Tab-separated table of C-alpha atoms and ligand atoms in Angstrom:
chain	number	residue	atom	x	y	z
A	29	UNK	CA	0.000	0.000	0.000
A	30	UNK	CA	2.762	2.403	0.949
A	31	UNK	CA	4.730	1.908	-2.262
A	32	UNK	CA	1.835	2.698	-4.513
A	33	UNK	CA	0.220	5.465	-2.499
A	34	UNK	CA	3.018	7.161	-0.571
A	35	UNK	CA	4.006	9.739	-3.168
A	36	UNK	CA	0.468	10.259	-4.384
A	37	UNK	CA	-0.848	11.219	-0.958
A	38	UNK	CA	1.950	13.736	-0.534
A	39	UNK	CA	0.717	15.433	-3.686
A	40	UNK	CA	-2.854	15.359	-2.396
A	41	UNK	CA	-1.984	17.296	0.757
A	42	UNK	CA	0.426	19.573	-1.111
A	43	UNK	CA	-2.260	20.619	-3.587
A	44	UNK	CA	-4.757	21.270	-0.803
A	45	UNK	CA	-2.213	23.312	1.164
A	46	UNK	CA	-1.203	25.442	-1.827
A	47	UNK	CA	-4.828	26.180	-2.699
A	48	UNK	CA	-5.655	27.132	0.879
A	49	UNK	CA	-2.485	29.172	1.410
A	50	UNK	CA	-3.600	31.531	-1.357
A	51	UNK	CA	-6.319	32.593	1.106
A	52	UNK	CA	-3.971	32.975	4.049
A	53	UNK	CA	-4.648	36.141	5.990
A	54	UNK	CA	-7.735	37.109	4.016
A	55	UNK	CA	-10.175	36.607	6.855
A	56	UNK	CA	-12.305	34.147	4.871
A	57	UNK	CA	-12.137	30.806	6.587
A	58	UNK	CA	-14.852	29.135	4.530
A	59	UNK	CA	-13.116	29.935	1.267
A	60	UNK	CA	-9.758	28.783	2.646
A	61	UNK	CA	-11.460	25.480	3.464
A	62	UNK	CA	-13.473	25.129	0.276
A	63	UNK	CA	-10.525	25.560	-2.091
A	64	UNK	CA	-8.545	23.017	-0.067
A	65	UNK	CA	-11.411	20.535	-0.326
A	66	UNK	CA	-11.683	21.008	-4.084
A	67	UNK	CA	-7.941	20.671	-4.659
A	68	UNK	CA	-7.702	17.605	-2.434
A	69	UNK	CA	-10.605	15.913	-4.157
A	70	UNK	CA	-9.348	16.661	-7.650
A	71	UNK	CA	-5.907	15.192	-6.956
A	72	UNK	CA	-7.335	12.227	-5.045
A	73	UNK	CA	-9.527	11.294	-7.976
A	74	UNK	CA	-6.416	10.859	-10.122
A	75	UNK	CA	-5.029	8.118	-7.892
A	76	UNK	CA	-5.325	4.531	-9.082
A	77	UNK	CA	-7.306	3.269	-6.086
A	78	UNK	CA	-10.731	2.456	-4.723
A	79	UNK	CA	-11.129	4.822	-1.817
A	80	UNK	CA	-13.967	5.809	0.469
A	81	UNK	CA	-14.139	8.830	2.759
A	82	UNK	CA	-14.843	7.744	6.353
A	83	UNK	CA	-13.997	11.047	7.992
A	84	UNK	CA	-14.601	14.098	5.875
A	85	UNK	CA	-16.540	17.255	5.458
A	86	UNK	CA	-19.840	15.856	6.752
A	87	UNK	CA	-22.727	13.836	5.415
A	88	UNK	CA	-23.799	14.160	1.797
A	89	UNK	CA	-26.536	16.771	2.304
A	90	UNK	CA	-24.287	19.169	4.170
A	91	UNK	CA	-21.120	18.810	2.152
A	92	UNK	CA	-21.011	18.488	-1.614
A	93	UNK	CA	-17.441	17.194	-1.669
A	94	UNK	CA	-15.389	14.746	0.359
A	95	UNK	CA	-18.516	13.920	2.279
A	96	UNK	CA	-18.590	10.826	4.453
A	97	UNK	CA	-19.237	7.850	2.219
A	98	UNK	CA	-17.992	9.511	-0.979
A	99	UNK	CA	-15.958	7.206	-3.192
A	100	UNK	CA	-12.700	8.620	-4.451
A	101	UNK	CA	-9.932	7.475	-6.778
A	102	UNK	CA	-9.867	6.760	-10.518
A	103	UNK	CA	-11.212	3.289	-9.965
A	104	UNK	CA	-14.449	4.578	-8.464
A	105	UNK	CA	-15.247	6.813	-11.442
A	106	UNK	CA	-18.142	5.859	-13.768
A	107	UNK	CA	-15.883	4.970	-16.743
A	108	UNK	CA	-13.366	3.080	-14.598
A	109	UNK	CA	-14.127	-0.383	-15.953
A	110	UNK	CA	-12.115	0.231	-19.118
A	111	UNK	CA	-8.853	0.659	-17.225
A	112	UNK	CA	-9.369	-0.602	-13.671
A	113	UNK	CA	-9.748	-4.121	-12.481
A	114	UNK	CA	-11.476	-3.632	-9.133
A	115	UNK	CA	-10.540	-7.152	-8.084
A	116	UNK	CA	-6.871	-6.194	-8.219
A	117	UNK	CA	-7.278	-3.287	-5.851
A	118	UNK	CA	-7.787	-3.326	-2.131
A	119	UNK	CA	-10.456	-1.025	-0.796
A	120	UNK	CA	-9.115	1.894	1.144
A	121	UNK	CA	-10.662	4.054	3.856
A	122	UNK	CA	-9.628	7.681	4.054
A	123	UNK	CA	-9.940	10.325	6.769
A	124	UNK	CA	-9.411	13.869	5.525
A	125	UNK	CA	-9.144	17.347	6.934
A	126	UNK	CA	-8.191	19.442	3.900
A	127	UNK	CA	-7.775	22.591	5.995
A	128	UNK	CA	-7.107	21.723	9.633
A	129	UNK	CA	-7.364	25.088	11.367
A	130	UNK	CA	-9.422	27.251	8.988
A	131	UNK	CA	-9.253	30.194	11.410
A	132	UNK	CA	-5.474	29.878	11.533
A	133	UNK	CA	-5.313	30.235	7.761
A	134	UNK	CA	-7.849	33.045	7.621
A	135	UNK	CA	-5.960	35.091	10.220
A	136	UNK	CA	-2.428	34.136	9.241
A	137	UNK	CA	-1.743	32.235	12.462
A	138	UNK	CA	0.733	29.340	12.788
A	139	UNK	CA	-0.020	25.619	12.704
A	140	UNK	CA	-2.606	25.007	9.956
A	141	UNK	CA	-2.180	22.029	7.667
A	142	UNK	CA	-3.836	19.899	5.009
A	143	UNK	CA	-3.994	16.403	6.397
A	144	UNK	CA	-5.244	12.880	5.716
A	145	UNK	CA	-4.886	9.327	6.965
A	146	UNK	CA	-5.530	6.137	5.018
A	147	UNK	CA	-5.832	2.488	5.848
A	148	UNK	CA	-7.393	-0.714	4.577
A	149	UNK	CA	-11.190	-0.805	4.616
A	150	UNK	CA	-12.434	-0.731	8.207
A	151	UNK	CA	-9.019	0.370	9.471
A	152	UNK	CA	-10.034	3.823	10.742
A	153	UNK	CA	-12.641	4.512	13.425
A	154	UNK	CA	-15.538	6.375	11.809
A	155	UNK	CA	-15.900	8.964	14.565
A	156	UNK	CA	-19.057	11.034	14.705
A	157	UNK	CA	-18.887	14.832	14.604
A	158	UNK	CA	-18.659	15.026	18.389
A	159	UNK	CA	-15.885	16.073	20.707
A	160	UNK	CA	-13.166	13.882	22.114
A	161	UNK	CA	-11.137	14.131	25.281
A	162	UNK	CA	-7.560	13.545	24.188
A	163	UNK	CA	-4.229	12.672	25.693
A	164	UNK	CA	-1.134	12.561	23.517
A	165	UNK	CA	2.408	12.009	24.745
A	166	UNK	CA	5.822	10.899	23.431
A	167	UNK	CA	6.650	7.227	22.706
A	168	UNK	CA	8.634	6.961	25.959
A	169	UNK	CA	5.397	7.503	27.901
A	170	UNK	CA	3.238	5.208	25.788
A	171	UNK	CA	0.931	3.104	27.939
A	172	UNK	CA	2.248	4.784	31.094
A	173	UNK	CA	0.287	8.021	31.091
A	174	UNK	CA	-3.456	7.439	31.190
A	175	UNK	CA	-6.411	9.636	30.290
A	176	UNK	CA	-8.215	8.341	33.410
A	177	UNK	CA	-5.519	9.782	35.639
A	178	UNK	CA	-5.392	13.434	36.652
A	179	UNK	CA	-3.195	15.894	34.797
A	180	UNK	CA	-1.038	16.137	37.924
A	181	UNK	CA	-0.447	12.383	38.001
A	182	UNK	CA	0.243	12.248	34.270
A	183	UNK	CA	2.797	15.040	34.539
A	184	UNK	CA	4.645	13.084	37.244
A	185	UNK	CA	4.677	10.019	35.006
A	186	UNK	CA	5.811	12.062	32.006
A	187	UNK	CA	8.577	13.604	34.055
A	188	UNK	CA	9.859	10.120	34.964
A	189	UNK	CA	9.503	8.675	31.472
A	190	UNK	CA	11.231	11.611	29.818
A	191	UNK	CA	13.758	12.057	32.611
A	192	UNK	CA	13.123	15.779	32.996
A	193	UNK	CA	11.747	17.969	35.708
A	194	UNK	CA	8.064	18.831	35.563
A	195	UNK	CA	8.881	22.486	34.922
A	196	UNK	CA	10.712	21.392	31.797
A	197	UNK	CA	7.516	19.941	30.347
A	198	UNK	CA	5.283	21.804	27.913
A	199	UNK	CA	1.630	20.808	27.566
A	200	UNK	CA	-0.481	22.070	24.677
A	201	UNK	CA	-4.082	22.908	25.541
A	202	UNK	CA	-6.703	24.558	23.364
A	203	UNK	CA	-7.671	27.965	24.725
A	204	UNK	CA	-11.293	27.342	25.646
A	205	UNK	CA	-13.276	28.085	28.789
A	206	UNK	CA	-13.895	24.363	29.218
A	207	UNK	CA	-10.173	23.974	29.905
A	208	UNK	CA	-9.797	26.638	32.603
A	209	UNK	CA	-9.550	24.113	35.444
A	210	UNK	CA	-7.216	21.877	33.446
A	211	UNK	CA	-4.888	24.787	32.651
A	212	UNK	CA	-4.786	25.783	36.307
A	213	UNK	CA	-4.028	22.224	37.374
A	214	UNK	CA	-1.156	21.881	34.883
A	215	UNK	CA	0.335	25.183	36.005
A	216	UNK	CA	-0.089	24.309	39.678
A	217	UNK	CA	1.708	21.039	39.052
A	218	UNK	CA	4.650	23.069	37.784
A	219	UNK	CA	4.506	22.409	34.040
A	220	UNK	CA	4.222	25.029	31.344
A	221	UNK	CA	1.174	25.431	29.109
A	222	UNK	CA	1.188	26.356	25.454
A	223	UNK	CA	-2.272	27.647	24.599
A	224	UNK	CA	-3.422	27.292	21.017
A	225	UNK	CA	-6.530	28.788	19.474
A	226	UNK	CA	-7.007	25.892	17.029
A	227	UNK	CA	-5.321	22.931	15.381
A	228	UNK	CA	-4.846	20.149	17.888
A	229	UNK	CA	-3.781	17.597	15.242
A	230	UNK	CA	-0.416	19.309	14.860
A	231	UNK	CA	-0.092	19.531	18.636
A	232	UNK	CA	-0.801	15.819	19.114
A	233	UNK	CA	1.671	14.754	16.462
A	234	UNK	CA	4.339	17.098	17.801
A	235	UNK	CA	4.410	14.898	20.905
A	236	UNK	CA	5.627	12.058	18.710
A	237	UNK	CA	8.823	13.899	17.752
A	238	UNK	CA	11.736	14.802	19.967
A	239	UNK	CA	12.858	18.386	19.565
A	240	UNK	CA	9.457	20.020	19.154
A	241	UNK	CA	9.455	21.023	22.831
A	242	UNK	CA	5.904	19.713	23.174
A	243	UNK	CA	5.477	16.876	25.625
A	244	UNK	CA	1.732	16.389	25.862
A	245	UNK	CA	-1.613	17.414	24.455
A	246	UNK	CA	-4.450	17.483	26.960
A	247	UNK	CA	-8.080	18.557	26.732
A	248	UNK	CA	-11.112	18.305	24.510
A	249	UNK	CA	-11.112	18.846	20.735
A	250	UNK	CA	-13.008	17.433	17.797
A	251	UNK	CA	-13.394	13.656	17.507
A	252	UNK	CA	-12.649	13.341	13.753
A	253	UNK	CA	-9.360	15.195	14.282
A	254	UNK	CA	-8.675	12.761	17.118
A	255	UNK	CA	-8.805	9.803	14.737
A	256	UNK	CA	-6.420	11.493	12.305
A	257	UNK	CA	-4.040	12.274	15.176
A	258	UNK	CA	-4.295	8.683	16.378
A	259	UNK	CA	-3.357	7.365	12.937
A	260	UNK	CA	-0.131	9.362	13.003
A	261	UNK	CA	0.625	8.491	16.615
A	262	UNK	CA	0.026	4.809	16.038
A	263	UNK	CA	2.571	4.822	13.209
A	264	UNK	CA	5.007	6.911	15.277
A	265	UNK	CA	4.660	4.695	18.335
A	266	UNK	CA	3.497	7.629	20.442
A	267	UNK	CA	0.794	7.654	23.093
A	268	UNK	CA	-2.724	8.651	22.098
A	269	UNK	CA	-5.988	8.041	23.890
A	270	UNK	CA	-9.392	9.456	23.083
A	271	UNK	CA	-12.780	9.341	24.775
A	272	UNK	CA	-15.897	10.627	23.021
A	273	UNK	CA	-17.641	13.576	24.651
A	274	UNK	CA	-21.322	13.396	23.836
A	275	UNK	CA	-22.845	15.315	26.737
A	276	UNK	CA	-23.743	18.969	25.998
A	277	UNK	CA	-23.208	19.660	29.701
A	278	UNK	CA	-19.462	19.071	29.212
A	279	UNK	CA	-18.968	21.085	26.035
A	280	UNK	CA	-21.736	23.580	25.652
A	281	UNK	CA	-21.231	24.846	22.111
A	282	UNK	CA	-20.118	23.536	18.759
A	283	UNK	CA	-20.208	19.924	17.613
A	284	UNK	CA	-22.312	18.602	20.420
A	285	UNK	CA	-25.640	17.521	18.917
A	286	UNK	CA	-29.068	18.066	20.417
A	287	UNK	CA	-29.074	16.319	23.761
A	288	UNK	CA	-27.210	13.679	25.685
A	289	UNK	CA	-29.949	11.116	24.973
A	290	UNK	CA	-30.120	11.905	21.251
A	291	UNK	CA	-26.338	11.679	21.047
A	292	UNK	CA	-26.292	8.299	22.785
A	293	UNK	CA	-28.944	7.088	20.309
A	294	UNK	CA	-26.807	8.293	17.440
A	295	UNK	CA	-23.760	6.505	18.814
A	296	UNK	CA	-25.777	3.315	19.297
A	297	UNK	CA	-26.991	3.512	15.697
A	298	UNK	CA	-23.346	3.737	14.653
A	299	UNK	CA	-22.586	0.558	16.578
A	300	UNK	CA	-20.943	2.304	19.543
A	301	UNK	CA	-22.525	0.595	22.518
A	302	UNK	CA	-20.155	1.893	25.180
A	303	UNK	CA	-20.069	5.669	24.629
A	304	UNK	CA	-17.598	6.179	27.496
A	305	UNK	CA	-15.002	3.801	26.128
A	306	UNK	CA	-11.431	5.051	26.102
A	307	UNK	CA	-9.840	4.268	22.758
A	308	UNK	CA	-6.118	4.004	22.196
A	309	UNK	CA	-4.298	4.818	18.964
A	310	UNK	CA	-4.361	1.187	17.846
A	311	UNK	CA	-8.137	1.049	18.241
A	312	UNK	CA	-8.779	4.340	16.476
A	313	UNK	CA	-6.471	3.373	13.607
A	314	UNK	CA	-6.599	-0.411	13.632
A	315	UNK	CA	-5.832	-1.245	9.996
A	316	UNK	CA	-2.894	-3.460	9.107
A	317	UNK	CA	-1.205	-0.476	7.473
A	318	UNK	CA	-1.778	3.152	8.339
A	319	UNK	CA	-0.406	6.025	6.298
A	320	UNK	CA	-0.594	9.652	7.327
A	321	UNK	CA	0.245	12.724	5.266
A	322	UNK	CA	0.192	16.413	6.133
A	323	UNK	CA	1.404	19.570	4.438
A	324	UNK	CA	1.850	22.868	6.254
A	325	UNK	CA	-0.418	25.707	5.124
A	326	UNK	CA	0.922	28.206	7.643
A	327	UNK	CA	4.205	27.405	9.411
A	328	UNK	CA	4.025	25.507	12.673
A	329	UNK	CA	6.045	23.364	15.053
A	330	UNK	CA	6.441	20.518	12.613
A	331	UNK	CA	6.360	21.941	9.138
A	332	UNK	CA	6.905	25.160	7.318
A	333	UNK	CA	3.912	26.637	5.561
A	334	UNK	CA	3.527	27.293	1.859
A	335	UNK	CA	5.938	29.913	0.546
A	336	UNK	CA	5.092	31.412	-2.834
A	337	UNK	CA	7.639	32.804	-5.243
A	338	UNK	CA	7.265	34.104	-8.774
A	339	UNK	CA	5.889	31.210	-10.814
A	340	UNK	CA	5.775	28.653	-8.029
A	341	UNK	CA	5.658	27.646	-4.387
A	342	UNK	CA	7.637	25.632	-1.901
A	343	UNK	CA	5.954	23.269	0.535
A	344	UNK	CA	6.941	21.054	3.403
A	345	UNK	CA	5.066	17.835	4.077
A	346	UNK	CA	5.239	14.920	6.440
A	347	UNK	CA	4.430	11.326	5.499
A	348	UNK	CA	4.291	8.718	8.221
A	349	UNK	CA	3.985	5.003	7.503
A	350	UNK	CA	3.289	2.189	9.920
A	351	UNK	CA	4.501	-0.212	7.233
A	352	UNK	CA	8.045	1.058	6.769
A	353	UNK	CA	8.131	2.677	10.236
A	354	UNK	CA	9.260	5.946	8.742
A	355	UNK	CA	8.387	9.606	9.094
A	356	UNK	CA	9.584	11.523	6.065
A	357	UNK	CA	9.721	15.283	5.820
A	358	UNK	CA	9.386	16.202	2.182
A	359	UNK	CA	10.485	19.563	0.864
A	360	UNK	CA	8.941	20.257	-2.541
A	361	UNK	CA	9.276	23.013	-5.088
A	362	UNK	CA	6.261	23.388	-7.337
A	363	UNK	CA	6.637	25.198	-10.630
A	364	UNK	CA	3.260	26.474	-11.769
A	365	UNK	CA	4.483	27.350	-15.224
A	366	UNK	CA	7.265	26.082	-17.436
A	367	UNK	CA	10.239	28.251	-16.459
A	368	UNK	CA	12.680	29.613	-19.053
A	369	UNK	CA	15.528	28.630	-16.763
A	370	UNK	CA	14.960	25.932	-14.185
A	371	UNK	CA	16.061	27.481	-10.962
A	372	UNK	CA	15.218	25.400	-7.933
A	373	UNK	CA	15.452	27.771	-5.014
B	528	VTB	C1	-11.321	21.493	17.495
B	528	VTB	C2	-9.907	21.036	17.170
B	528	VTB	C3	-9.528	21.366	15.744
B	528	VTB	O1	-11.241	23.079	15.704
B	528	VTB	O2	-12.194	20.729	16.813
B	528	VTB	C4	-11.554	22.936	17.068
B	528	VTB	O3	-9.826	19.641	17.346
B	528	VTB	C5	-12.996	23.385	17.288
B	528	VTB	O4	-13.198	23.453	18.661
B	528	VTB	O5	-8.149	21.143	15.564
B	528	VTB	P1	-14.332	24.347	19.298
B	528	VTB	O6	-15.630	23.814	18.765
B	528	VTB	O7	-14.190	24.209	20.737
B	528	VTB	O8	-14.111	25.762	18.820
B	528	VTB	C6	-9.883	22.819	15.408
B	528	VTB	O9	-9.076	23.694	16.179
B	528	VTB	C7	-9.644	23.103	13.921
B	528	VTB	O10	-10.414	22.234	13.156
C-alpha cells in the first residue's frame, strides 16, 4: 500500500495546502477550506485506487465534496471499468481534513495544515462529529500516562519517562473556557502550558517527535481530528488516547448535537454501545497499514507553511507510515508554469 500510495498522498496534501495558502490572511475561513477541499478531491480522484471517505466534510446533504461515504480514486469513477480491475485493488478508507485550522489560515496564524490518513477498509474509526477528550504524549510515555488519571499524576509520570523535571515539560491545551480548570491544574503542578486557538492535530503529532518542545496534548477537541491524530501516533509509536464527549453539559457549544440522549442514540446507531469507552491509537487506527500525510499551510512546530515565489511555491510535508516505520519530511518546489531557466530555489 505504501509503495503505490506514498508519493500520491503527498501530492494530495500539497495541492490542498497550496490552494488554501492563497487565502492565508484574508479573513475568509470558509473559502480557505473550500478551495482546499476542491484541490484535495481533484488530486485524489487521479489516484489509481478504490477509496472511500470515512472522515470528511460531513454527510452528503451538508457537504457536496469529500462527504462521508464519498468514493474517491480513478477506480471509483463511472468509466473506470475500461482501465481498472477492481478485483486487483484493495479497498481503502480515508480520513481527511483538507484545511485543519481554517481560522489559523484566515488570520495568518501558525499551525494550519492539510492532512489525511488512510488504511485498509475498516481500518479507521468512523468517529461522529462530536468532541473527544484527548491525551497525547511521546513514545517513551506510551501506555504509562493514562487519560483516566489526573493531569497532575500524568505530569509526574511524564517527568519520569522523559527524565526531565516537571517544569521542563510543555503541555499544549486549546484555549477554551472548558479547559480553565485543566490549565490551572497543569500550572499548579509546575509544568508550562502552550495555549493554542485551534489545530490540535499538529499539537498531538508534535508529541511524537523529539525536539518540538511539546510533551503532551491534553483537553477536549473534535473527535474526527482525534482519529487522524491517532493514525499518526500509532505509526510513530506515540501515546494517544481518546474518549468521546457526547454530553452537551461538558462542552456547551459547537459539535455537540441536540441532547445527551439523542447523542447516545446516534452513537448506538453507529454501533458504539459503550459511549464512554477510552480508545487508544491502535483502536482508532486499527488497519494493518496506516499512512498519514500532512502539508503545512501556515508554518508551525512541525512543518513550514507554503511559501510562494514568482511562478511557483515551496511546501513542506510529512508522510508517516506504519509499514516502513518511517516519518519523512518532504520539501517540494512546485513550478506552476514552465520556467525559461529551471532554478530550484
Ligand atoms: C477542534 C480542534 C480542531 O477546531 O475541533 C476545534 O480539534 C474546534 O473546537 O483542531 P471548538 O468547537 O471548541 O471551537 C480545530 O481547532 C480546527 O479544526
